[in-house]
Amino acid sequence: MFRSHTCGELTQANINEKVTLSGWVSTLRDKGFMMWIDLRDRYGITQIILDEERSSKELFETARSLGREFVIQVTGTVIERASKNPNIPTGNIEILAETITILNESALPPFTIDDNTDGGEDIRMKYRYLDIRRNPVKNKLIFRSKVAQEVRKYLDAQEFVEVETPVLIKSTPEGARDFVVPSRMNPGEFYALPQSPQTFKQLLMVGGLDRYFQIVKCFRDEDLRADRQPEFTQIDCEMSFVEQEDIMNVFEGLAKHLLHTFKGLEFGDFPRMTFADAMRRYGNDKPDIRFGMEFGEITDLAKGKDFKIFDEQELIVGIAAEGCNSYTRKDIDKLIEWVQRPQIGATGLVWARYNEDGTFKSSVDKFYSQEDLAAWAERMNAKPGDLMLVMSGNTNKVRAQLSALRMELAERLGLRNPEVFAPLWVVDFPLLEWDEESERYHAMHHPFTSPKPEDMELIATNPGEVRANAYDLVLNGNEIGGGSIRIYDKDIQARMFELLGFTPEQAEAQFGFLMNAFKYGAPPHGGLAFGFDRFVSILDGSETIRDYIAFPKNNSGRDVMIDAPSPIDETQKQELFIASTFTGKE
Ligand code: ASP
């Protein structure tokens, strides 16, 4: 028996009991006549004490040979502590040691295993197994596990069947590049790792399973923008004989259940907003609605006043930064520099202070009267004391830029409180998205998404205007889930592939299996996937998904602990029929 109790459970109720604990040496304090060892395991910390009067010389010798992170087993008696520690559950007791056995020694750890460690991110990632011994990391993994169990409980109670789908598959287009795996047994051929189980879950609906879910790894080879991981986890779901409303109801239910279970929050119906409105009001298809600062379009008001810069633009739009009238010229210049950084790429900002006395002072006073500026203020919902910030240019670009500024200001003004939760459904996404580079349409969600029946006719005449039966669940400015009603008619699916630029042969080669399955009585179906890592992190009041992944990759997609990816040796390459040694670096 390694232990009778964990290091987190003994209290005054156990006084005088003889116990055995096992764990890691967290700290050692040696006062000569007395020694204390903080013994740690996953459950907590228990103080071990040795004293000259009651403990043997040999025991002191053993204790003095210990180092940080040694693994030991201690047997002793629970006694009341002289100086109590109210901060930990075991703070009222300590163990008077009788025997100490060293189970394993430890090299000196490269950083302190403490809530506030001295280790930087890189070193902690390299020694992630030591990082996991720290409470902040361990607790996040435990929280994640609890959320996963709750998801399973909820979906199981609603008749969802958990099915595992294969990892070695053929490409599923979800808008990123595939990770590929060469096949030794099929020379020159490759598997792709799933970007999501999309086609498989649809085949499960053809298979009649009716309700499917899976907490599943997905793989996307994309440039790692902030807080993305090349492999991540989805709660992936699909349902048969449903309309958009049915799916939204079930998964709004799941989201509410999790918000209630883990945050104690109750919600009425989640608000809904069309994609077009979200873009117009917030410049973003995942607006953070914890705060206002809505866009006010002033194109019609600002043009034709001899201000050349505005006259040439497609869209002129602004926001009112609450209480920022007090920003000095220097503050504003800094904001202008901020929007001009290449990441945002704006040309500049026009500003107007809304003074407490109701007057305006702006950077364009030469062109606009007090009445003009008052009209702007009305559009932007500005109040005396606010600062109006205006951008202009190409509609899509300007919206993205102003949206970034809105989020930045919200951050600075403390409006993004992680303890406030504002869910929102965004609906009626466009079916297609024009890609400038390839000069053709891409599926905005994925190629299996159904157009809205009432927009079907537009496919031939105005494909860009077709709306999809697609929906995203947004939480605090993050897309935490998205899905759609699917096409289940093979002819419509074929037409969709055509629209996306596939020749019939290409469509057949890549998705023949799906269109073939649709010949055999495919039920109407649809579904959704939640980004599990992100949902968990937001629920826990954080936006860093990396912290909720046991072994995450860094920004270059590397696992610095196991040092992957790494070269493979020549024999392995030969077996896989990989000839090229091109690394792109020569
Ligand atoms: N497969 C989709 C995704 O990964 C989700 C869905 O449409 O159900 O975003």
XYZ file of C-alpha atoms and ligand atoms in Angstrom:
595
model
C 0.000 0.000 0.000
C 1.588 3.244 -1.135
C -0.828 5.478 0.706
C -3.782 5.435 3.059
C -4.804 8.990 2.165
C -4.008 11.649 -0.404
C -2.131 14.834 0.450
C -5.329 16.851 0.237
C -7.733 15.151 2.580
C -6.565 14.968 6.178
C -8.212 17.346 8.653
C -8.683 17.711 12.391
C -11.112 14.797 12.201
C -8.132 12.511 11.555
C -6.042 13.551 14.571
C -4.179 10.653 16.202
C -4.693 8.418 13.161
C -1.695 6.629 11.750
C -1.453 7.370 8.037
C 0.731 6.775 5.006
C 1.112 9.425 2.305
C 3.013 9.430 -0.967
C 3.936 12.395 -3.084
C 6.541 14.910 -4.169
C 8.702 17.043 -1.889
C 7.486 20.550 -2.513
C 9.540 22.427 0.064
C 11.937 21.540 2.859
C 12.601 23.719 5.879
C 15.359 22.794 8.301
C 15.542 24.554 11.688
C 18.094 22.105 13.082
C 15.965 20.763 15.897
C 12.904 20.668 13.686
C 12.233 19.984 10.021
C 9.183 20.454 7.855
C 8.456 18.879 4.503
C 5.597 20.029 2.331
C 4.412 16.896 0.594
C 2.431 17.399 -2.585
C 0.249 15.298 -4.812
C -2.583 16.099 -7.211
C -4.999 16.574 -4.315
C -3.088 19.031 -2.209
C -0.240 19.602 0.206
C 0.252 18.095 3.649
C 2.884 19.259 6.081
C 5.219 16.615 7.496
C 7.121 17.432 10.691
C 10.190 15.961 12.352
C 11.346 17.129 15.771
C 14.343 16.281 17.880
C 12.312 15.118 20.847
C 10.161 12.676 18.992
C 12.023 11.747 15.778
C 15.126 9.592 15.420
C 18.537 10.742 14.165
C 18.252 8.390 11.166
C 14.944 9.941 10.206
C 16.536 13.416 10.269
C 19.350 12.063 8.102
C 16.935 10.715 5.528
C 14.976 13.956 5.545
C 18.164 15.955 5.033
C 19.077 13.840 2.004
C 15.868 14.816 0.243
C 15.686 17.349 -2.542
C 12.896 19.208 -4.279
C 10.580 16.928 -6.273
C 11.907 13.715 -4.697
C 9.126 11.132 -4.598
C 8.691 9.853 -1.057
C 6.426 7.800 1.122
C 5.825 8.952 4.669
C 4.197 7.106 7.523
C 3.276 8.929 10.683
C 0.595 10.210 13.031
C -1.778 13.069 12.353
C -1.334 15.809 14.956
C -2.742 19.273 15.430
C -0.582 22.039 13.992
C 0.779 24.679 16.308
C 0.581 27.457 13.731
C -2.352 26.802 11.456
C -2.611 27.689 7.764
C -6.184 28.717 6.942
C -5.392 28.855 3.218
C -5.271 25.113 2.617
C -7.759 22.382 3.590
C -5.058 20.432 5.460
C -3.838 23.580 7.239
C -4.930 22.545 10.715
C -2.917 19.354 10.900
C 0.513 17.958 10.224
C 2.023 14.483 10.167
C 4.602 13.586 12.768
C 6.834 11.394 10.592
C 7.859 7.927 11.744
C 9.330 6.554 8.516
C 10.341 8.213 5.270
C 11.051 6.072 2.211
C 12.591 7.562 -0.903
C 10.643 6.102 -3.830
C 12.555 8.060 -6.440
C 15.053 10.869 -6.555
C 14.658 13.941 -8.722
C 17.098 16.108 -10.586
C 16.815 19.762 -9.678
C 13.745 20.981 -11.599
C 14.448 23.775 -14.131
C 11.801 25.990 -12.520
C 9.962 26.064 -9.226
C 6.832 23.968 -9.097
C 4.743 26.687 -7.583
C 1.560 28.596 -8.415
C 3.735 31.583 -9.238
C 6.633 29.917 -10.925
C 9.877 31.518 -11.995
C 9.791 29.551 -15.262
C 9.055 31.302 -18.556
C 6.664 29.889 -21.151
C 9.354 28.199 -23.268
C 10.985 26.324 -20.447
C 7.638 25.287 -19.011
C 6.552 23.903 -22.390
C 9.777 21.950 -22.723
C 9.158 20.417 -19.305
C 5.398 20.370 -19.586
C 5.162 17.291 -17.310
C 6.617 19.408 -14.512
C 4.384 22.330 -15.399
C 1.395 20.005 -15.005
C 2.384 19.462 -11.362
C 1.538 23.146 -10.770
C -1.986 23.962 -9.582
C -2.902 26.504 -12.272
C -2.092 24.022 -15.033
C -3.401 20.896 -13.321
C -6.658 22.597 -12.376
C -7.311 23.603 -15.971
C -6.894 20.025 -17.156
C -9.220 18.805 -14.427
C -11.754 21.483 -15.363
C -11.566 20.374 -18.986
C -12.205 16.780 -17.961
C -15.239 17.809 -15.920
C -16.700 19.740 -18.849
C -16.154 16.747 -21.144
C -17.984 14.449 -18.713
C -20.865 16.908 -18.474
C -21.117 17.124 -22.270
C -21.268 13.332 -22.496
C -23.912 13.132 -19.777
C -26.064 15.762 -21.450
C -25.876 14.345 -24.954
C -26.257 10.754 -23.784
C -29.482 11.726 -22.015
C -30.706 13.107 -25.343
C -30.094 9.817 -27.170
C -26.889 10.889 -28.891
C -24.607 7.981 -29.774
C -20.865 8.518 -29.381
C -19.131 7.099 -32.441
C -15.446 7.172 -33.245
C -14.590 8.013 -36.819
C -11.274 7.230 -38.522
C -8.223 9.448 -38.348
C -6.549 8.170 -41.513
C -8.927 9.434 -44.164
C -9.173 11.355 -47.363
C -9.231 15.123 -47.380
C -12.301 16.850 -45.878
C -12.359 20.459 -46.959
C -12.873 22.784 -43.979
C -10.870 25.612 -45.432
C -7.386 24.708 -44.271
C -4.568 22.576 -45.663
C -4.534 18.896 -44.809
C -1.877 17.135 -42.823
C -1.017 14.094 -44.895
C 0.354 10.678 -44.013
C 2.156 8.568 -46.603
C 0.912 5.015 -46.971
C 3.649 2.355 -46.944
C 1.314 -0.316 -48.266
C 0.076 1.876 -51.085
C 3.145 3.407 -52.655
C 2.788 7.018 -53.671
C -0.552 7.389 -51.925
C -1.452 9.426 -48.896
C -4.040 9.600 -46.189
C -5.185 12.965 -44.932
C -5.884 13.642 -41.263
C -9.457 14.863 -40.792
C -9.990 18.622 -40.606
C -13.239 17.419 -39.038
C -15.299 14.216 -39.236
C -17.792 16.076 -41.444
C -18.407 13.491 -44.177
C -18.351 10.582 -41.733
C -21.001 12.063 -39.505
C -23.168 12.619 -42.560
C -22.639 8.983 -43.548
C -23.694 7.981 -40.037
C -26.972 9.790 -40.683
C -27.378 7.842 -43.928
C -26.651 4.856 -41.686
C -29.709 5.755 -39.635
C -27.977 6.501 -36.301
C -30.143 9.614 -36.032
C -28.084 11.414 -33.365
C -24.291 11.294 -33.278
C -21.647 13.012 -31.237
C -17.950 12.654 -30.670
C -15.357 14.557 -28.676
C -12.789 14.361 -31.383
C -9.385 15.578 -32.527
C -9.321 17.611 -35.736
C -6.210 18.580 -37.696
C -5.737 21.713 -39.743
C -2.504 22.835 -41.300
C -2.940 26.572 -41.216
C -0.868 29.530 -40.259
C -1.116 29.670 -36.528
C -2.778 32.941 -35.839
C -3.113 33.901 -32.234
C -4.329 31.071 -30.081
C -4.848 28.353 -32.668
C -3.515 24.847 -32.522
C -2.830 22.547 -35.487
C -4.632 19.784 -33.632
C -7.620 20.704 -31.552
C -10.754 19.114 -30.177
C -14.359 19.468 -31.241
C -17.625 18.359 -29.736
C -18.864 17.161 -33.093
C -22.590 16.476 -33.550
C -25.069 15.532 -36.236
C -28.843 14.931 -36.205
C -31.380 13.550 -38.670
C -34.888 14.751 -39.514
C -34.189 18.221 -38.208
C -34.405 21.797 -39.269
C -32.073 24.600 -38.283
C -34.332 25.491 -35.366
C -34.182 21.957 -33.900
C -30.406 21.914 -33.954
C -30.090 25.376 -32.461
C -32.469 24.373 -29.681
C -30.556 21.238 -28.718
C -27.181 22.926 -28.667
C -28.385 26.111 -27.038
C -29.585 23.670 -24.408
C -26.127 22.164 -24.096
C -24.479 25.589 -23.870
C -26.976 26.688 -21.207
C -26.401 23.478 -19.280
C -22.640 24.072 -19.216
C -23.016 27.757 -18.287
C -25.336 26.724 -15.493
C -23.269 23.807 -14.221
C -19.930 25.569 -14.237
C -20.881 29.215 -13.768
C -24.226 29.008 -11.993
C -25.723 31.226 -14.690
C -29.254 31.110 -16.080
C -30.091 32.345 -19.555
C -33.285 32.964 -21.457
C -33.289 32.506 -25.224
C -29.909 33.377 -26.698
C -30.172 36.473 -28.891
C -29.808 36.032 -32.639
C -28.361 38.278 -35.295
C -27.994 37.827 -39.018
C -24.531 37.758 -40.513
C -25.365 40.920 -42.465
C -26.380 42.753 -39.275
C -23.343 41.541 -37.376
C -21.087 42.883 -40.118
C -22.928 46.181 -40.291
C -23.196 46.752 -36.552
C -19.890 45.300 -35.382
C -17.812 44.719 -38.516
C -17.386 41.153 -37.413
C -19.214 37.835 -37.711
C -18.441 37.028 -34.081
C -19.261 40.221 -32.252
C -18.547 40.632 -28.581
C -21.864 41.962 -27.319
C -20.815 42.311 -23.684
C -20.525 46.002 -24.506
C -22.044 48.420 -27.029
C -19.777 50.673 -29.075
C -21.803 49.800 -32.156
C -20.770 51.043 -35.563
C -22.448 54.173 -36.915
C -22.298 54.443 -40.689
C -22.004 58.036 -41.854
C -21.159 57.587 -45.534
C -24.150 59.646 -46.657
C -23.476 62.361 -44.059
C -19.747 62.702 -44.582
C -19.509 62.717 -48.344
C -19.872 65.827 -50.466
C -18.326 68.230 -47.948
C -15.103 68.816 -49.855
C -13.177 66.423 -47.677
C -11.439 64.596 -50.527
C -10.343 61.562 -48.518
C -13.913 60.706 -47.570
C -15.421 61.571 -50.938
C -13.537 58.740 -52.612
C -14.460 55.996 -50.144
C -17.012 53.222 -50.281
C -17.806 53.221 -46.571
C -17.326 55.788 -43.810
C -18.043 54.441 -40.371
C -17.224 55.249 -36.780
C -17.591 54.300 -33.147
C -17.931 56.307 -29.956
C -15.366 55.462 -27.299
C -17.158 56.052 -24.042
C -15.642 58.718 -21.826
C -12.568 59.066 -24.048
C -13.133 62.745 -24.786
C -10.290 63.342 -22.333
C -7.775 61.624 -24.626
C -4.966 64.042 -25.384
C -3.597 64.610 -28.883
C -0.755 62.323 -27.888
C -3.187 59.565 -26.822
C -5.028 59.901 -30.111
C -1.806 59.856 -32.108
C -0.928 56.631 -30.354
C -4.301 55.160 -31.362
C -3.659 56.236 -34.940
C -0.276 54.521 -34.847
C -1.991 51.437 -33.455
C -4.444 51.183 -36.366
C -1.649 51.847 -38.840
C 0.361 48.818 -37.734
C 0.567 46.274 -40.563
C -1.644 43.824 -38.579
C -4.518 46.306 -38.832
C -3.404 48.192 -41.925
C -5.637 51.263 -41.681
C -4.536 54.515 -43.276
C -5.587 56.648 -40.353
C -8.361 57.852 -38.101
C -10.579 60.896 -38.146
C -11.565 61.888 -34.622
C -14.115 64.142 -32.986
C -14.370 64.957 -29.303
C -17.894 65.314 -27.982
C -17.394 67.882 -25.249
C -19.373 67.894 -22.020
C -20.905 71.246 -23.030
C -22.348 69.680 -26.183
C -19.842 71.177 -28.614
C -17.515 69.193 -30.853
C -13.830 69.485 -31.608
C -12.566 67.358 -34.460
C -9.611 66.746 -36.745
C -11.802 67.777 -39.674
C -13.353 70.999 -38.340
C -12.425 72.689 -41.627
C -14.944 70.554 -43.473
C -17.661 69.731 -41.000
C -19.897 72.052 -38.987
C -21.085 71.464 -35.418
C -24.416 70.292 -36.891
C -22.627 67.801 -39.144
C -20.747 66.372 -36.198
C -23.921 66.240 -34.119
C -25.473 64.127 -36.863
C -22.465 61.792 -36.763
C -22.830 61.539 -32.995
C -26.422 60.469 -33.341
C -25.481 57.640 -35.719
C -22.741 56.466 -33.379
C -24.858 56.805 -30.311
C -22.230 59.139 -28.862
C -22.803 61.089 -25.661
C -21.069 64.161 -24.281
C -17.716 62.988 -22.933
C -17.168 60.459 -25.718
C -14.589 60.385 -28.455
C -15.764 59.534 -31.973
C -13.303 57.621 -34.139
C -13.985 57.322 -37.847
C -12.478 55.158 -40.576
C -13.113 54.988 -44.284
C -12.315 52.777 -47.251
C -13.346 49.510 -48.846
C -16.347 48.161 -46.932
C -14.934 44.809 -45.897
C -11.521 46.150 -45.019
C -12.815 49.096 -43.035
C -15.205 46.931 -41.075
C -12.408 44.553 -40.126
C -10.150 47.445 -39.113
C -12.745 49.263 -37.059
C -13.768 46.004 -35.439
C -10.167 45.486 -34.322
C -10.113 49.018 -32.907
C -13.420 48.425 -31.128
C -12.017 45.329 -29.434
C -8.800 47.109 -28.496
C -10.683 50.029 -26.946
C -12.953 47.622 -25.083
C -9.873 45.925 -23.691
C -8.404 49.262 -22.594
C -11.704 50.412 -21.105
C -12.085 47.136 -19.186
C -15.277 46.169 -20.997
C -14.244 42.589 -21.700
C -14.996 41.139 -18.278
C -14.329 37.374 -18.377
C -16.956 36.787 -15.716
C -19.703 38.230 -17.921
C -21.069 35.829 -20.534
C -22.830 37.047 -23.653
C -23.847 34.249 -26.019
C -25.177 35.073 -29.460
C -26.306 33.063 -32.482
C -25.187 34.485 -35.792
C -27.405 33.145 -38.589
C -27.972 33.460 -42.330
C -24.358 33.278 -43.366
C -23.640 33.663 -47.057
C -23.222 30.293 -48.746
C -20.188 31.410 -50.688
C -17.297 33.728 -50.286
C -15.355 35.238 -53.191
C -11.653 34.550 -53.080
C -9.629 37.285 -54.746
C -6.526 35.192 -55.123
C -7.997 32.163 -56.879
C -10.749 34.283 -58.440
C -13.478 31.879 -57.559
C -16.040 31.133 -54.889
C -15.226 29.161 -51.777
C -17.771 27.607 -49.461
C -18.055 29.927 -46.496
C -18.788 27.048 -44.117
C -18.063 23.893 -46.134
C -19.290 22.401 -49.421
C -21.978 20.286 -47.733
C -23.939 23.241 -46.403
C -27.423 23.720 -47.785
C -28.479 26.982 -49.412
C -31.664 28.509 -48.023
C -34.482 27.096 -50.156
C -35.802 30.590 -50.825
C -32.402 31.673 -52.182
C -31.930 28.609 -54.374
C -32.815 30.511 -57.552
C -30.026 33.030 -56.974
C -27.427 30.297 -57.401
C -27.539 30.678 -61.167
C -27.807 34.461 -61.268
C -26.102 35.865 -58.196
C -24.248 33.185 -56.229
C -22.635 35.698 -53.884
C -26.060 36.673 -52.538
C -27.197 33.155 -51.660
C -27.639 32.666 -47.942
C -26.969 29.352 -46.249
C -28.762 27.473 -43.532
C -25.676 27.977 -41.430
C -25.269 29.276 -37.902
C -22.485 30.044 -35.447
C -22.678 30.244 -31.700
C -20.608 33.158 -30.461
C -19.567 33.661 -26.855
C -17.839 36.855 -25.749
C -16.502 37.610 -29.188
C -15.317 34.084 -29.892
C -16.857 31.632 -32.294
C -17.365 28.615 -30.084
C -19.489 26.579 -32.440
C -20.787 26.432 -35.943
C -22.809 24.203 -38.160
C -25.357 23.935 -40.889
C -28.224 22.075 -42.432
C -26.702 19.814 -45.047
C -27.441 19.135 -48.643
C -28.860 15.611 -48.804
C -29.769 15.521 -52.473
C -27.035 14.201 -54.717
C -27.932 16.505 -57.601
C -27.826 19.651 -55.480
C -24.566 18.443 -53.973
C -23.148 17.922 -57.472
C -24.249 21.430 -58.413
C -22.549 22.817 -55.346
C -19.267 21.136 -56.244
C -19.578 22.611 -59.721
C -20.124 26.080 -58.269
C -16.967 25.633 -56.219
C -14.984 24.923 -59.357
C -14.767 21.131 -59.215
C -15.055 19.291 -62.522
C -17.498 16.356 -62.319
C -14.462 14.032 -62.411
C -12.750 15.824 -59.526
C -15.954 15.833 -57.492
C -16.404 12.139 -58.181
C -12.803 11.318 -57.274
C -12.933 13.262 -54.019
C -16.530 12.919 -52.874
C -17.956 10.085 -54.964
C -18.479 8.084 -51.771
C -20.777 10.751 -50.344
C -22.844 11.329 -53.458
C -23.102 7.592 -53.865
C -24.390 7.240 -50.308
C -26.971 9.929 -51.041
C -28.473 7.583 -53.650
C -29.591 5.250 -50.900
C -32.104 7.255 -48.969
C -30.201 10.004 -47.151
C -32.404 11.593 -44.464
C -32.584 15.372 -44.115
C -29.871 16.154 -41.615
C -27.705 18.836 -40.122
C -25.369 19.419 -37.251
C -22.792 21.514 -35.568
C -19.432 21.364 -33.873
C -18.258 23.214 -30.808
C -14.600 24.094 -30.449
C -14.074 22.238 -27.209
C -10.738 23.770 -26.201
C -12.073 27.275 -26.702
C -15.419 26.633 -25.022
C -13.632 25.230 -21.981
C -11.211 28.125 -21.757
C -13.916 30.788 -22.031
C -16.045 28.997 -19.438
C -13.036 29.138 -17.154
C -12.608 32.871 -17.736
C -9.624 32.637 -20.064
C -9.099 33.004 -23.785
C -5.915 31.002 -24.052
C -6.744 27.554 -25.368
C -3.147 26.401 -25.052
C -3.520 26.380 -21.279
C -6.330 23.850 -21.531
C -4.402 21.406 -23.700
C -2.126 18.994 -21.873
C 0.600 19.006 -24.497
C 0.111 21.992 -26.793
C 2.208 23.099 -29.749
C 3.949 26.457 -29.990
C 3.317 29.175 -32.566
C 5.441 27.390 -35.157
C 3.451 24.203 -34.692
C 6.236 22.533 -32.728
C 5.978 20.325 -29.708
C 9.140 21.544 -27.987
C 8.946 18.813 -25.358
C 9.189 15.813 -27.678
C 10.782 17.921 -30.429
C 8.287 17.253 -33.192
C 8.108 17.510 -36.119
C 11.518 15.992 -36.791
C 13.374 14.483 -39.738
C 12.916 10.762 -40.394
C 15.725 8.476 -41.425
C 16.455 7.336 -44.970
C 15.139 3.782 -44.547
C 11.856 5.078 -43.252
C 11.634 7.399 -46.249
C 12.391 4.585 -48.664
C 9.708 2.391 -47.128
C 7.262 5.238 -47.657
C 8.465 5.920 -51.196
C 9.393 9.461 -50.295
C 12.226 10.561 -52.517
C 12.512 14.251 -51.921
C 14.720 15.676 -49.246
C 13.697 19.225 -50.145
C 13.217 21.269 -47.024
C 12.658 24.606 -48.659
C 15.712 25.933 -46.877
C 18.368 25.090 -49.513
N -17.559 20.322 -39.629
C -17.900 21.643 -39.256
C -16.682 22.343 -38.669
O -15.705 21.715 -38.314
C -19.001 21.715 -38.243
C -20.315 21.308 -38.810
O -20.713 21.799 -39.875
O -20.967 20.505 -38.148
O -16.676 23.542 -38.516
